[in-house]
Amino acid sequence: MERETGREVGEGSSMSSREQRNLREQERRMRMKHLYNILSSLVSPTHRLPVPQLIEQATSYMIQLKEKVNYLREKKMTLLEEMGKHSEGSSSSLLPKLSIYSRDSTIQMNLIMDLNMKRVTLHQLIRVFEEEGAQVMNANIQKLNDRMVIYTIIAQAIIARIGIDPSSIEERVRNIIF
């Protein structure tokens, strides 16, 4: 058999353990760099941050998201409890239930209606928000028990300095409902 740089041709191109470790380390570093680039694009897409600041900002962002999820779960539970209480009694006398919450330049509307009541489309409700100077970020309809409908709209003021007037939105939504 011929020799090629100290190795037999039949052995193939096996590397020394040191070369293998170096190659694995290089691949690990390339993978970490790729993951940091992905994280950077998610957390701060406008400018690049050093890795420690990036990790700190990502951690605080995840904590905020976790708090928001917990808040929304609690809100869902209270709404479901209210619906349970309403379904025990005569639901037509207690519904519709409209609640509007405002925080900074964000506003959230929850509307619970009986299906036998006046038909309201999600489009009508979204139009009220847009005409009042809000950009709808999320709109959702959920039917429960084939008797009730829950409308949820989350919107943000187009111009944060001006904000949104929750009372005018509530008044216009009530005019649509009744």
Short mmCIF file of C-alpha atoms in Angstrom, two decimals:
data_model
loop_
_atom_site.label_atom_id
_atom_site.label_comp_id
_atom_site.label_asym_id
_atom_site.label_seq_id
_atom_site.Cartn_x
_atom_site.Cartn_y
_atom_site.Cartn_z
CA MET A 1 0.00 0.00 0.00
CA GLU A 2 1.13 3.50 -0.71
CA ARG A 3 1.82 5.98 1.99
CA GLU A 4 0.40 9.47 1.86
CA THR A 5 1.77 11.89 4.44
CA GLY A 6 2.35 9.18 6.99
CA ARG A 7 -1.01 7.47 6.50
CA GLU A 8 -1.98 4.50 4.46
CA VAL A 9 -4.35 5.18 1.56
CA GLY A 10 -6.89 2.63 2.79
CA GLU A 11 -7.33 4.39 6.15
CA GLY A 12 -9.13 7.39 4.69
CA SER A 13 -8.61 10.86 6.05
CA SER A 14 -8.86 10.30 9.77
CA MET A 15 -7.90 13.30 11.89
CA SER A 16 -6.03 13.40 15.10
CA SER A 17 -8.08 13.87 18.25
CA ARG A 18 -6.71 17.41 18.59
CA GLU A 19 -7.91 18.32 15.09
CA GLN A 20 -11.32 16.80 15.84
CA ARG A 21 -11.63 18.86 19.05
CA ASN A 22 -10.65 22.01 17.16
CA LEU A 23 -13.21 21.30 14.45
CA ARG A 24 -15.95 20.62 17.03
CA GLU A 25 -15.09 23.84 18.87
CA GLN A 26 -15.16 25.80 15.63
CA GLU A 27 -18.58 24.34 14.74
CA ARG A 28 -19.86 25.11 18.24
CA ARG A 29 -18.71 28.74 17.97
CA MET A 30 -20.30 29.12 14.54
CA ARG A 31 -23.57 27.70 15.87
CA MET A 32 -23.52 30.04 18.89
CA LYS A 33 -22.81 33.01 16.61
CA HIS A 34 -25.76 32.01 14.43
CA LEU A 35 -28.04 31.66 17.48
CA TYR A 36 -26.96 35.08 18.82
CA ASN A 37 -27.73 36.62 15.42
CA ILE A 38 -31.22 35.10 15.49
CA LEU A 39 -31.77 36.32 19.07
CA SER A 40 -30.52 39.78 18.13
CA SER A 41 -32.94 40.00 15.21
CA LEU A 42 -35.84 39.07 17.51
CA VAL A 43 -34.96 41.27 20.48
CA SER A 44 -33.41 44.32 18.84
CA PRO A 45 -33.90 44.28 15.07
CA THR A 46 -32.80 47.89 14.55
CA HIS A 47 -29.29 47.74 15.99
CA ARG A 48 -26.82 45.12 17.17
CA LEU A 49 -26.05 44.80 20.84
CA PRO A 50 -23.09 43.21 22.59
CA VAL A 51 -23.83 39.67 23.78
CA PRO A 52 -24.21 40.46 27.52
CA GLN A 53 -26.67 43.30 26.81
CA LEU A 54 -28.48 41.14 24.28
CA ILE A 55 -28.97 38.34 26.80
CA GLU A 56 -30.07 40.81 29.49
CA GLN A 57 -32.60 42.44 27.16
CA ALA A 58 -33.89 39.05 25.98
CA THR A 59 -34.32 37.92 29.59
CA SER A 60 -36.28 41.03 30.57
CA TYR A 61 -38.41 40.69 27.42
CA MET A 62 -39.23 37.08 28.31
CA ILE A 63 -40.15 38.09 31.86
CA GLN A 64 -42.50 40.77 30.45
CA LEU A 65 -44.10 38.21 28.14
CA LYS A 66 -44.55 35.77 31.01
CA GLU A 67 -46.24 38.46 33.12
CA LYS A 68 -48.50 39.34 30.19
CA VAL A 69 -49.47 35.68 29.71
CA ASN A 70 -50.28 35.36 33.42
CA TYR A 71 -52.34 38.57 33.30
CA LEU A 72 -54.27 37.31 30.26
CA ARG A 73 -54.86 33.91 31.89
CA GLU A 74 -56.29 35.61 34.98
CA LYS A 75 -58.47 37.80 32.81
CA LYS A 76 -59.71 34.76 30.90
CA MET A 77 -60.53 32.98 34.15
CA THR A 78 -62.51 35.96 35.47
CA LEU A 79 -64.41 36.23 32.19
CA LEU A 80 -65.20 32.52 32.24
CA GLU A 81 -66.33 32.78 35.88
CA GLU A 82 -68.57 35.71 34.98
CA MET A 83 -70.00 33.73 32.10
CA GLY A 84 -70.61 30.78 34.42
CA LYS A 85 -72.48 33.05 36.81
CA HIS A 86 -74.47 34.54 33.93
CA SER A 87 -75.40 31.15 32.52
CA GLU A 88 -76.80 30.03 35.90
CA GLY A 89 -79.37 32.81 35.91
CA SER A 90 -81.32 34.19 33.02
CA SER A 91 -78.57 35.10 30.58
CA SER A 92 -80.69 37.48 28.51
CA SER A 93 -81.15 39.91 31.40
CA LEU A 94 -77.43 39.99 32.25
CA LEU A 95 -75.99 40.14 28.75
CA PRO A 96 -74.43 41.87 26.89
CA LYS A 97 -71.44 42.54 29.11
CA LEU A 98 -69.02 45.17 27.86
CA SER A 99 -65.72 45.93 29.56
CA ILE A 100 -63.06 48.29 28.28
CA TYR A 101 -59.61 48.55 29.85
CA SER A 102 -57.12 51.24 28.98
CA ARG A 103 -53.43 51.37 29.84
CA ASP A 104 -51.04 53.95 28.37
CA SER A 105 -51.80 54.07 24.65
CA THR A 106 -53.33 50.57 24.55
CA ILE A 107 -56.99 49.72 24.94
CA GLN A 108 -58.70 46.33 25.30
CA MET A 109 -62.38 45.63 24.82
CA ASN A 110 -64.18 42.46 25.88
CA LEU A 111 -67.79 42.01 24.86
CA ILE A 112 -69.90 39.01 25.85
CA MET A 113 -73.19 38.64 24.01
CA ASP A 114 -75.96 36.09 23.77
CA LEU A 115 -76.34 34.64 20.27
CA ASN A 116 -80.07 35.39 20.38
CA MET A 117 -79.40 39.11 20.73
CA LYS A 118 -78.79 41.63 17.97
CA ARG A 119 -76.17 40.44 15.47
CA VAL A 120 -72.92 42.34 15.79
CA THR A 121 -70.04 41.77 13.42
CA LEU A 122 -66.42 42.04 14.35
CA HIS A 123 -65.98 44.41 11.43
CA GLN A 124 -68.41 46.90 13.00
CA LEU A 125 -66.46 46.88 16.24
CA ILE A 126 -63.09 47.23 14.52
CA ARG A 127 -64.40 50.17 12.50
CA VAL A 128 -65.31 51.99 15.75
CA PHE A 129 -61.74 51.61 17.01
CA GLU A 130 -60.22 52.76 13.73
CA GLU A 131 -62.51 55.78 13.49
CA GLU A 132 -61.51 56.77 17.04
CA GLY A 133 -57.81 56.83 16.08
CA ALA A 134 -56.69 53.36 17.10
CA GLN A 135 -54.82 50.70 15.21
CA VAL A 136 -56.24 47.24 15.93
CA MET A 137 -53.45 44.89 16.95
CA ASN A 138 -55.59 41.82 17.68
CA ALA A 139 -59.25 40.98 17.14
CA ASN A 140 -60.87 37.72 18.14
CA ILE A 141 -64.29 36.06 18.22
CA GLN A 142 -65.01 33.03 20.34
CA LYS A 143 -68.29 31.12 20.51
CA LEU A 144 -69.08 29.31 23.73
CA ASN A 145 -71.79 26.76 24.48
CA ASP A 146 -73.61 27.64 21.23
CA ARG A 147 -75.25 30.41 23.24
CA MET A 148 -72.65 33.12 23.79
CA VAL A 149 -70.10 35.01 21.76
CA ILE A 150 -67.02 36.74 23.15
CA TYR A 151 -65.48 39.57 21.14
CA THR A 152 -61.99 40.68 22.16
CA ILE A 153 -60.22 43.61 20.54
CA ILE A 154 -56.82 44.99 21.50
CA ALA A 155 -55.82 48.27 19.90
CA GLN A 156 -53.13 50.87 20.19
CA ALA A 157 -53.30 54.59 19.56
CA ILE A 158 -51.96 55.57 16.16
CA ILE A 159 -50.53 58.73 17.71
CA ALA A 160 -49.41 57.93 21.25
CA ARG A 161 -49.38 61.59 22.38
CA ILE A 162 -53.06 62.00 21.55
CA GLY A 163 -54.11 58.61 22.88
CA ILE A 164 -57.55 57.01 22.73
CA ASP A 165 -60.72 58.06 24.53
CA PRO A 166 -62.18 54.88 26.08
CA SER A 167 -65.47 56.58 26.94
CA SER A 168 -66.24 57.52 23.33
CA ILE A 169 -65.40 54.00 22.16
CA GLU A 170 -67.62 52.54 24.88
CA GLU A 171 -70.49 54.85 23.92
CA ARG A 172 -70.22 53.96 20.21
CA VAL A 173 -70.00 50.23 20.94
CA ARG A 174 -73.07 50.44 23.19
CA ASN A 175 -74.96 52.16 20.33
CA ILE A 176 -74.07 49.22 18.08
CA ILE A 177 -75.07 46.62 20.67
CA PHE A 178 -78.46 48.08 21.63
#
